[in-house]
Short mmCIF file of C-alpha atoms in Angstrom, two decimals:
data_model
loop_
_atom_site.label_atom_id
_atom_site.label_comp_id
_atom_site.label_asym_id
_atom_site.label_seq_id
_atom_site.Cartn_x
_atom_site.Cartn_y
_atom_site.Cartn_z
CA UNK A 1 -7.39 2.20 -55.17
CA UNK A 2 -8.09 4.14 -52.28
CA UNK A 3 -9.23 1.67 -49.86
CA UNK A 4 -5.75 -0.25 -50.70
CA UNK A 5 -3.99 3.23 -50.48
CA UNK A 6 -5.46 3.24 -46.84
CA UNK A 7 -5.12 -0.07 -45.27
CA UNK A 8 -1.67 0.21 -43.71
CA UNK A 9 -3.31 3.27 -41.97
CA UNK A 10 -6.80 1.35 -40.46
CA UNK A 11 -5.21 -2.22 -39.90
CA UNK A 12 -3.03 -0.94 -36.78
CA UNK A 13 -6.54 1.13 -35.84
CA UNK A 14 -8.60 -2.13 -36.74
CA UNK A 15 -6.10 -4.01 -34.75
CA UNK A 16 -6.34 -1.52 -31.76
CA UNK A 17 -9.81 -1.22 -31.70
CA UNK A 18 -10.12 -5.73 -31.46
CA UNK A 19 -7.34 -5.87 -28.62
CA UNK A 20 -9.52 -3.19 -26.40
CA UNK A 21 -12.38 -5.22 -27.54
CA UNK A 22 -10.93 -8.35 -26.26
CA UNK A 23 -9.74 -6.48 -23.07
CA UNK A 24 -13.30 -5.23 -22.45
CA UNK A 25 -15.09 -8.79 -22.82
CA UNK A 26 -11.95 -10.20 -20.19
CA UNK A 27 -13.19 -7.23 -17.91
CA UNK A 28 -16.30 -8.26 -18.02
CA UNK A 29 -16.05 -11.98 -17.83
CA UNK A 30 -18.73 -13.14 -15.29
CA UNK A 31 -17.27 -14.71 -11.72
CA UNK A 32 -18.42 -17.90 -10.02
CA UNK A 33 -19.73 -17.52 -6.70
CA UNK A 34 -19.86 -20.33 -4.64
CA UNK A 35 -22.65 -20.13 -1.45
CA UNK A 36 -21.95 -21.75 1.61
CA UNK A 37 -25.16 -22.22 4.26
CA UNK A 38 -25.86 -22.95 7.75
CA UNK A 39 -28.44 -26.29 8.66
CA UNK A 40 -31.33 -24.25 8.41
CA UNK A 41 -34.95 -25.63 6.98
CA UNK A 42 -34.43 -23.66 4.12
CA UNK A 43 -31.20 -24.51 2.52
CA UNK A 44 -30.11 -28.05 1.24
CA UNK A 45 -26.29 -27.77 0.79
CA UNK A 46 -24.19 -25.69 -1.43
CA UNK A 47 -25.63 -23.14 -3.86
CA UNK A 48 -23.78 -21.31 -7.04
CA UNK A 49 -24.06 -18.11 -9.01
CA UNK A 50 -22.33 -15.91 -11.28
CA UNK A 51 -21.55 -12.29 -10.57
CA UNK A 52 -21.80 -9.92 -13.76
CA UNK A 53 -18.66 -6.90 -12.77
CA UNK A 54 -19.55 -4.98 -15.35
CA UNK A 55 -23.17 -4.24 -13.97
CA UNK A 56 -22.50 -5.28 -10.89
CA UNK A 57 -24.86 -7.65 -10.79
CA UNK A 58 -25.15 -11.76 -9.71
CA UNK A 59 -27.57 -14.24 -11.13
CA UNK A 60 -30.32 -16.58 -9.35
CA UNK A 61 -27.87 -18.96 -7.01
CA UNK A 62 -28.65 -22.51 -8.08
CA UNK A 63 -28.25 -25.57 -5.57
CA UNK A 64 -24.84 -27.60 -6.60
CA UNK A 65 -24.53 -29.83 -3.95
CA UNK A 66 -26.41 -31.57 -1.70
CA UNK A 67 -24.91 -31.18 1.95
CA UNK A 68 -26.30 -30.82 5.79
CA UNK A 69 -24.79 -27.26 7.05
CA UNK A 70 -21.86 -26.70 4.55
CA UNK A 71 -20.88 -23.44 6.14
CA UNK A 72 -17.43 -22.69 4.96
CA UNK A 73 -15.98 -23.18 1.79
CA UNK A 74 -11.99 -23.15 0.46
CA UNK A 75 -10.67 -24.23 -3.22
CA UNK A 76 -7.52 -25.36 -3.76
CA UNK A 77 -5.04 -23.21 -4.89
CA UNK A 78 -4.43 -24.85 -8.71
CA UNK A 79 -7.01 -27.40 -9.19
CA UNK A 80 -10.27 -27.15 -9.89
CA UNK A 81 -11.74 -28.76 -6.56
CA UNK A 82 -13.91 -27.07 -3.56
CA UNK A 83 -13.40 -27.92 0.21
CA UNK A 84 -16.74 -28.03 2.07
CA UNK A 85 -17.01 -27.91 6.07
CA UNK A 86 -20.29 -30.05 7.40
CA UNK A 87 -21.86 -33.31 6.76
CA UNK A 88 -22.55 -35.30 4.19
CA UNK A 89 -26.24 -36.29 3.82
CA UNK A 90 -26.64 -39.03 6.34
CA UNK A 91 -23.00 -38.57 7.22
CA UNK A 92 -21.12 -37.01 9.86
CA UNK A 93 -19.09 -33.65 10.33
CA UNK A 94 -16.53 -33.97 7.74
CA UNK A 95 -14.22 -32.13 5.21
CA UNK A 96 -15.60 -33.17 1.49
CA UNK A 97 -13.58 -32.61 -1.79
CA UNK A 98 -15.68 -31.61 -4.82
CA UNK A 99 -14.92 -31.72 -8.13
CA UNK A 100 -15.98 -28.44 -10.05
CA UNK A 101 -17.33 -29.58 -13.38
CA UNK A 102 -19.24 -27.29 -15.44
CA UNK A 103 -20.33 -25.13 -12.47
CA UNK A 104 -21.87 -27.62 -10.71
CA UNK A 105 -19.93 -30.27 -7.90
CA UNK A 106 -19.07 -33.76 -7.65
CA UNK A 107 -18.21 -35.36 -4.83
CA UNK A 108 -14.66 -36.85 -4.58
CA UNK A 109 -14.36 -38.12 -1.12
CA UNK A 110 -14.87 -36.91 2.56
CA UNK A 111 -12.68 -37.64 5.90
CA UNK A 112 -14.65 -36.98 9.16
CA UNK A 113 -13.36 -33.95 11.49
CA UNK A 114 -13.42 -35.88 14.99
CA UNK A 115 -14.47 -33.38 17.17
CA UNK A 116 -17.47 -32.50 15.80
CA UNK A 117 -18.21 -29.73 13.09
CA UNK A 118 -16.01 -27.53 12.30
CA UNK A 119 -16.70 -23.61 11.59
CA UNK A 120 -13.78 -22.96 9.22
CA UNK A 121 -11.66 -24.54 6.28
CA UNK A 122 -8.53 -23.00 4.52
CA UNK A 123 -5.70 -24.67 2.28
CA UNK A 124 -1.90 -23.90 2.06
CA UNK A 125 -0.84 -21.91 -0.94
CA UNK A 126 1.06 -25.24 -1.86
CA UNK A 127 -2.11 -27.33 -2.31
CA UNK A 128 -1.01 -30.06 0.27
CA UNK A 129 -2.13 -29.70 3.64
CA UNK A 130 -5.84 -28.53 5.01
CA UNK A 131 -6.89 -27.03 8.18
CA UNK A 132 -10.15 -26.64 9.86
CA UNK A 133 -11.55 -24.96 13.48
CA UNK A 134 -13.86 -26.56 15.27
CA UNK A 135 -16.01 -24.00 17.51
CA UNK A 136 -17.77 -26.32 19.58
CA UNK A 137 -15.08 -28.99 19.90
CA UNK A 138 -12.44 -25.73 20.44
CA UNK A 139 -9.86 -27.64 18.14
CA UNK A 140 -8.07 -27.16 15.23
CA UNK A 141 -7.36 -29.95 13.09
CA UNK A 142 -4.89 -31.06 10.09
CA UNK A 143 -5.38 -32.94 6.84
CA UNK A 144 -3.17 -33.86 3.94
CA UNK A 145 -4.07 -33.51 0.64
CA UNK A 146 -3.30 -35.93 -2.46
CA UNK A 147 -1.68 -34.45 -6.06
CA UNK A 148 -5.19 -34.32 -7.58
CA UNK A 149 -6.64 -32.33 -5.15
CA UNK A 150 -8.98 -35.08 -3.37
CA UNK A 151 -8.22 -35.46 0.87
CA UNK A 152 -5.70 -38.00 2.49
CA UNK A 153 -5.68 -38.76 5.53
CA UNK A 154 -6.31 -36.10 9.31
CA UNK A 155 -2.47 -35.49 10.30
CA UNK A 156 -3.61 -33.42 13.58
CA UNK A 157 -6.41 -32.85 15.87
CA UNK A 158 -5.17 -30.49 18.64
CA UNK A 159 -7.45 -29.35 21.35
CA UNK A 160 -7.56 -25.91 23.21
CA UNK A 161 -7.84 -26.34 26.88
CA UNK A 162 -9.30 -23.63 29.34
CA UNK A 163 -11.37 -20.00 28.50
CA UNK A 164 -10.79 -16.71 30.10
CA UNK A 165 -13.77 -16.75 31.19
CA UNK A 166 -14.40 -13.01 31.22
CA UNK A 167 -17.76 -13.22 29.02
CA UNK A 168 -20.13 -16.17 30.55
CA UNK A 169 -21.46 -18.32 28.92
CA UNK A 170 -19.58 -17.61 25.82
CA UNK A 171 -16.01 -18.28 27.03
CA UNK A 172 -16.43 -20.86 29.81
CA UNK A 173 -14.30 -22.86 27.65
CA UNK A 174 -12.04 -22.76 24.19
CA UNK A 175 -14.15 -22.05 21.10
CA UNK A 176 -11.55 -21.76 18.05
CA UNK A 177 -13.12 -20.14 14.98
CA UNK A 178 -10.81 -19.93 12.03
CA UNK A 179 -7.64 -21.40 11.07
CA UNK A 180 -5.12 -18.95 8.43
CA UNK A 181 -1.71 -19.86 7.23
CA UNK A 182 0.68 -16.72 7.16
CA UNK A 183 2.17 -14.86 4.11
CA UNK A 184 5.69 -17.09 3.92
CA UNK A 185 3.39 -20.71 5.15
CA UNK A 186 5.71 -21.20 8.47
CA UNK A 187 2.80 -20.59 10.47
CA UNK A 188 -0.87 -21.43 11.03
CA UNK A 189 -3.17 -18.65 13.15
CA UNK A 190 -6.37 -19.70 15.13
CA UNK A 191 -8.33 -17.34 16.37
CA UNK A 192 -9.96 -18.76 19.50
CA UNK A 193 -13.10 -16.77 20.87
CA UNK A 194 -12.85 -19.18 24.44
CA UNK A 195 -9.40 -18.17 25.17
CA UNK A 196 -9.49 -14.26 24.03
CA UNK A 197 -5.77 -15.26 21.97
CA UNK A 198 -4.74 -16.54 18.56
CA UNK A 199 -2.97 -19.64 19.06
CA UNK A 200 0.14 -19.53 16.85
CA UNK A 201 1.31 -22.73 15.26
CA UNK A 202 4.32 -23.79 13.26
CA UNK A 203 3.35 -25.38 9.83
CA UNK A 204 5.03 -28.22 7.99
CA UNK A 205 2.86 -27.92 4.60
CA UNK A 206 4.54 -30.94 3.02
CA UNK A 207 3.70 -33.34 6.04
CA UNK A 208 0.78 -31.61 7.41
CA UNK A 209 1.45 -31.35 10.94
CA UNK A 210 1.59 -28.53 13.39
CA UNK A 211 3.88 -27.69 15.72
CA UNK A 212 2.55 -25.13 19.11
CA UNK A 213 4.67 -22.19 18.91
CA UNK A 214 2.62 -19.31 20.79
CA UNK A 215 -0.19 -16.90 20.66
CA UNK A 216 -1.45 -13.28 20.44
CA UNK A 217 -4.03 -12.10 23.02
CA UNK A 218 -6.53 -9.90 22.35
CA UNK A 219 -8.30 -7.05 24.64
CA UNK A 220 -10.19 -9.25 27.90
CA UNK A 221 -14.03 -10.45 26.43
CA UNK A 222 -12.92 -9.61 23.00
CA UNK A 223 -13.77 -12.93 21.60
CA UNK A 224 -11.44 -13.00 18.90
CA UNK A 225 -13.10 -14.33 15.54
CA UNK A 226 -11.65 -14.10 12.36
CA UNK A 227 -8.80 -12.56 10.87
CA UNK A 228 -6.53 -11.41 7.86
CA UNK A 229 -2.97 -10.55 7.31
CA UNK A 230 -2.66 -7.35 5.53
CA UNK A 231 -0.66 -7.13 1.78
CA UNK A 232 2.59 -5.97 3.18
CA UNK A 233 3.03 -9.29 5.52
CA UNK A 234 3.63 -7.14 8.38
CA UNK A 235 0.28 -6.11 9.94
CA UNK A 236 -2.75 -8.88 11.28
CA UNK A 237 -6.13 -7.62 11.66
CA UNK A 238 -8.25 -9.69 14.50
CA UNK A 239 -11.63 -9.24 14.38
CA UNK A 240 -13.24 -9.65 17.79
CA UNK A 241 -16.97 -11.11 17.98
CA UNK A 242 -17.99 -10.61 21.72
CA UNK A 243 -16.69 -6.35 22.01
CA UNK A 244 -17.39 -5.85 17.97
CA UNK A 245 -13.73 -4.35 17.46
CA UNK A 246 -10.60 -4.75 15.96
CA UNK A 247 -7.22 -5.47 16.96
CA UNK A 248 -4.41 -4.59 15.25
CA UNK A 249 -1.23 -6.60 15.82
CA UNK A 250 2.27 -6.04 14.53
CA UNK A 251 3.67 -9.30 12.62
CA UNK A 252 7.33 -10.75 13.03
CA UNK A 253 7.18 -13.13 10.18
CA UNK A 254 10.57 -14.79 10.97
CA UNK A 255 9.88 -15.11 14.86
CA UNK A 256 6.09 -16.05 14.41
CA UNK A 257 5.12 -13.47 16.82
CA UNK A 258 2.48 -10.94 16.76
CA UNK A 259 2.11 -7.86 19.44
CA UNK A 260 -1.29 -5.60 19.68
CA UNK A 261 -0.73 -2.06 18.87
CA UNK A 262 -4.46 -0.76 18.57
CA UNK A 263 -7.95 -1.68 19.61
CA UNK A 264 -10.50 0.26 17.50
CA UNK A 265 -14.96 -0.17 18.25
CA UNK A 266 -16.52 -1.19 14.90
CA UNK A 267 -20.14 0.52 16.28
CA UNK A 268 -20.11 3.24 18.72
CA UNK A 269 -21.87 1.77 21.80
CA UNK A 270 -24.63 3.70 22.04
CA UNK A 271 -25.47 2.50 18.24
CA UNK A 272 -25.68 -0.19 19.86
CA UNK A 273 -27.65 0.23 23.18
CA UNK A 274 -30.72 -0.65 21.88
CA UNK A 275 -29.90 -4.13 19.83
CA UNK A 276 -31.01 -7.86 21.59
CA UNK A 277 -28.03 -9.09 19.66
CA UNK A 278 -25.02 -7.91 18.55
CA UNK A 279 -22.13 -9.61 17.49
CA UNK A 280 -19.10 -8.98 14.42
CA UNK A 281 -18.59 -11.84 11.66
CA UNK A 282 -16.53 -11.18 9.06
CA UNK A 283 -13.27 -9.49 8.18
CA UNK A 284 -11.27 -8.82 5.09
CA UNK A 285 -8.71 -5.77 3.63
CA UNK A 286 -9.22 -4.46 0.87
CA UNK A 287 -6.82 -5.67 -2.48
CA UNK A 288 -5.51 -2.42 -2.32
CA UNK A 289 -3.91 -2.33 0.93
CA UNK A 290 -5.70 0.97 2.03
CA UNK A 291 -8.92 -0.17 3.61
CA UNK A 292 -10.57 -2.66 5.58
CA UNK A 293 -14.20 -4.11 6.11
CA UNK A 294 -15.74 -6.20 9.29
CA UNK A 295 -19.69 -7.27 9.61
CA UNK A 296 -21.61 -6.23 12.51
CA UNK A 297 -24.55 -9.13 12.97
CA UNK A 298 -28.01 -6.99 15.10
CA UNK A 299 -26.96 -3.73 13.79
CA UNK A 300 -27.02 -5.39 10.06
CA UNK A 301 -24.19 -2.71 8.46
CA UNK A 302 -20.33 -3.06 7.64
CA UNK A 303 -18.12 -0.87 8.88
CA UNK A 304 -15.51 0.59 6.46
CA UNK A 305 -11.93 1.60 8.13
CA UNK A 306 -9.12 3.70 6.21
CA UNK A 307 -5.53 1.80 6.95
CA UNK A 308 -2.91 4.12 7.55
CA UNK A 309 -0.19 3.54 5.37
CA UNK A 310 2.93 4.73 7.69
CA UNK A 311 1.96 2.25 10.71
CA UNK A 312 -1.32 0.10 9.69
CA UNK A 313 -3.49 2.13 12.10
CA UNK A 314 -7.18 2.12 11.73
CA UNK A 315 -10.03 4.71 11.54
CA UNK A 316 -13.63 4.84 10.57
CA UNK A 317 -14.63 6.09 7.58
CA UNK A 318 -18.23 4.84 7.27
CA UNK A 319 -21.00 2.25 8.45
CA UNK A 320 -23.10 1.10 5.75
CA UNK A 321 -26.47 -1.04 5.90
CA UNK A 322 -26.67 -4.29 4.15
CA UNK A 323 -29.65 -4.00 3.26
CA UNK A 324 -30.20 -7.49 4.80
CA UNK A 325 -30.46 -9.68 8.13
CA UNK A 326 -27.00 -10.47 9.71
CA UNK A 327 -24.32 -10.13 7.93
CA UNK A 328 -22.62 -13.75 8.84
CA UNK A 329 -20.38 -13.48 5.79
CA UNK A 330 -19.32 -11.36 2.55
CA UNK A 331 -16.28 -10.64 0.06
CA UNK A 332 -14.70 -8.31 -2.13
CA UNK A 333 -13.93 -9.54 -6.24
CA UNK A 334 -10.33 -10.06 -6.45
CA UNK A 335 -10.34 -6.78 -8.46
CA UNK A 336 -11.59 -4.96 -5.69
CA UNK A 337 -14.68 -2.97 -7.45
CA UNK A 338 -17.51 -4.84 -5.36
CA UNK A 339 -18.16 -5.96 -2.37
CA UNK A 340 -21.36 -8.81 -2.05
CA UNK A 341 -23.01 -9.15 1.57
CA UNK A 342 -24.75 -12.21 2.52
CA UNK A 343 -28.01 -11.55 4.89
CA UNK A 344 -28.10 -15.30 6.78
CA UNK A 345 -31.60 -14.24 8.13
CA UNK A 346 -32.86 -12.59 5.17
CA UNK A 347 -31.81 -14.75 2.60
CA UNK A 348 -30.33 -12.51 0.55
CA UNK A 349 -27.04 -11.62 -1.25
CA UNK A 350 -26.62 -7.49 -1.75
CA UNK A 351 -23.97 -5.60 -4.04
CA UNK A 352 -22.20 -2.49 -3.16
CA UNK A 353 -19.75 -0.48 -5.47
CA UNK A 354 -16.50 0.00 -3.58
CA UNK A 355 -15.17 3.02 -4.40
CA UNK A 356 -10.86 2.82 -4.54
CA UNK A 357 -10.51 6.36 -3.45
CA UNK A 358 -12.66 6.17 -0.52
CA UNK A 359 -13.13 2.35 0.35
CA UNK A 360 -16.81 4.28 0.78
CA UNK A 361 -19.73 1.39 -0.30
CA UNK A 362 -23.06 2.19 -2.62
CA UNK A 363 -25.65 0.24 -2.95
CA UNK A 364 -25.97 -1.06 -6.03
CA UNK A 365 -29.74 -2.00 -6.44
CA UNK A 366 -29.17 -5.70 -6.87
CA UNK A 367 -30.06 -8.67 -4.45
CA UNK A 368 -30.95 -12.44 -4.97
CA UNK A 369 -32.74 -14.66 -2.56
CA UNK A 370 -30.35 -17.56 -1.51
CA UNK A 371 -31.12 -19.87 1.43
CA UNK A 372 -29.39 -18.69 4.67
CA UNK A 373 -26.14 -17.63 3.19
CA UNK A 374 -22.61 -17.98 5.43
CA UNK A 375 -19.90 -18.25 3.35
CA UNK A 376 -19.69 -16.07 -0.37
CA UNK A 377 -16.20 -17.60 -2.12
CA UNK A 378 -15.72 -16.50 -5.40
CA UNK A 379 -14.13 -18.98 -7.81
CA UNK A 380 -10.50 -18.67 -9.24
#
């Protein structure tokens, strides 16, 4: 009598209690991690693990894929397939299509760069057209991709002629390092290190073919590396290799025209006065729109920037060790809790708590061993 008395009162708390339940185990569902590596000794191709975001905490990485120097990784945008820059073992430097199956990769097909290997790979947000840099060719090249995700044929293979030569022996000639489509997919960006600019393009995603249109220039010797457009569309944030800063450029999205504003240092210099090496790697804003994060390779740390809100402008909030050996690569989970830094020298893969008030990092106690890490892409 009384339990029946007292069931319209505990099924909506029952029914409470399973949704949060369900909620929690969605929160906590683990995230792939898929490792790109240089051609080092120790690494044979493309490695995978799974990231716990409750605990913060990955697994053991686990090779997937054989490949020779599969440094950059990109997956489509709707299919389950992974785009892999290197070679093929006992092929040559190439764009591969894998098929993700059960966490581990199959090989679809590959179609060869033609001006060597290339350093970067990115897809359009429509799934049909594929672009890669090539550093030592200083190119950037085109590819179209088929309905079910596997690659057609190269549409493009445009090289950059001169270098400003400010910094020798690193800009004696064009060195192009990354190739990003903007917000609206008009335009492709290439940051080229050679020629201290970002060579603008005009994009035709359905044909794949580019179109020269312009470029951004950075400060003289800058190097200019990576970069990433900010949430709002209207700021781009260049990451410059040779100086270690960051330029921040003002976006026209309808003209395709970016214009510096600031130049910020990522490491004060006499941090690093006493390094044989220094050089920044990676670059990435936060999800929330209010911080930013580049790598500094020698002094080993990530430097932490608060975006100002009114005009983009940067400052430093903090530098934090990695608690590795060069920091070629790392990302921040899509929810934007964690940020995992890959140590290319020390094999490693370290976790740090991001905290959303701050953008400060903590170290979270956890790092794997993974062979000569460059590339950290977490799966969709």
């Amino acid at each position: 009598m009384q339990i029946t008395h007292l069931r319209p009162v505990f099924l909506p708390v029952l029914l409470t209690l399973f949704l949060m339940g369900s909620v929690s185990m969605a929160d906590n569902d683990s995230l792939d991690v898929w490792i790109g590596t240089s051609a080092s000794p120790q690494s044979e191709g493309i490695y995978h693990a799974t990231f716990d975001p409750a605990q913060g905490k990955l697994s053991p990485s686990k090779l997937v894929a054989k490949m020779i120097g599969p440094g950059f990784l990109a997956q489509h945008p709707t299919l389950d397939v992974l785009y892999a820059v290197g070679r093929p073992v006992d092929g040559e430097p190439s764009v591969v299509a894998f098929a993700i199956e059960n966490n581990q990769l199959r090989q679809i097909n590959a179609v060869a760069v033609g001006d060597g290997d290339a350093c970067h790979v990115s897809v359009d947000p429509t799934g049909k057209t594929l672009l890669t840099a090539q550093y030592g060719g200083g190119s950037v090249a085109a590819f179209g991709l088929n309905s079910d995700g596997s690659l057609a044929e190269r549409t493009e293979l445009i090289d950059h002629e001169g270098g400003s030569g400010v910094v020798a022996g690193r800009q004696n000639s064009s060195h192009a390092h990354y190739a990003g489509i903007s917000p609206n997919n008009q335009f492709a960006l290439v940051p080229d290190l050679g020629l201290d600019k970002v060579m603008i393009y005009r994009l035709d995603p359905e044909t794949a073919k580019l179109t020269q249109h312009g470029f951004g220039k950075v400060p003289a010797g800058g190097g200019p590396r990576h970069m990433k457009f900010h949430s709002n569309g209207k700021w781009i944030y260049v990451l410059n290799e040779l100086s270690l800063s960051v330029t921040l450029f003002d976006w026209d999205a309808d003209a395709g025209k970016m214009t510096p504003r600031q130049t910020i240092p990522a490491v004060p210099k006499q941090a690093l006065a006493k390094e044989k090496f220094k050089s920044a790697s990676e670059i990435i804003v936060h999800p929330n729109g209010k911080f930013l994060y580049s790598a500094n390779r020698g002094h080993d740390t990530i430097t932490v920037y608060r975006i100002d809100g009114s005009n983009g402008e940067l400052s430093v909030i903090e530098i934090e060790n990695i608690r590795g050996a060069t920091p070629r690569n790392f990302n921040i989970t899509p929810d934007g809790k964690w940020l995992l830094a890959a140590g290319q020298d020390s094999n490693t893969v370290a976790t740090f708590a991001i905290n959303d008030s701050t953008g400060e990092l903590t170290y979270n106690q956890n790092v794997i061993n993974s062979p000569s890490p460059i590339c950290l892409l977490f799966g969709r």
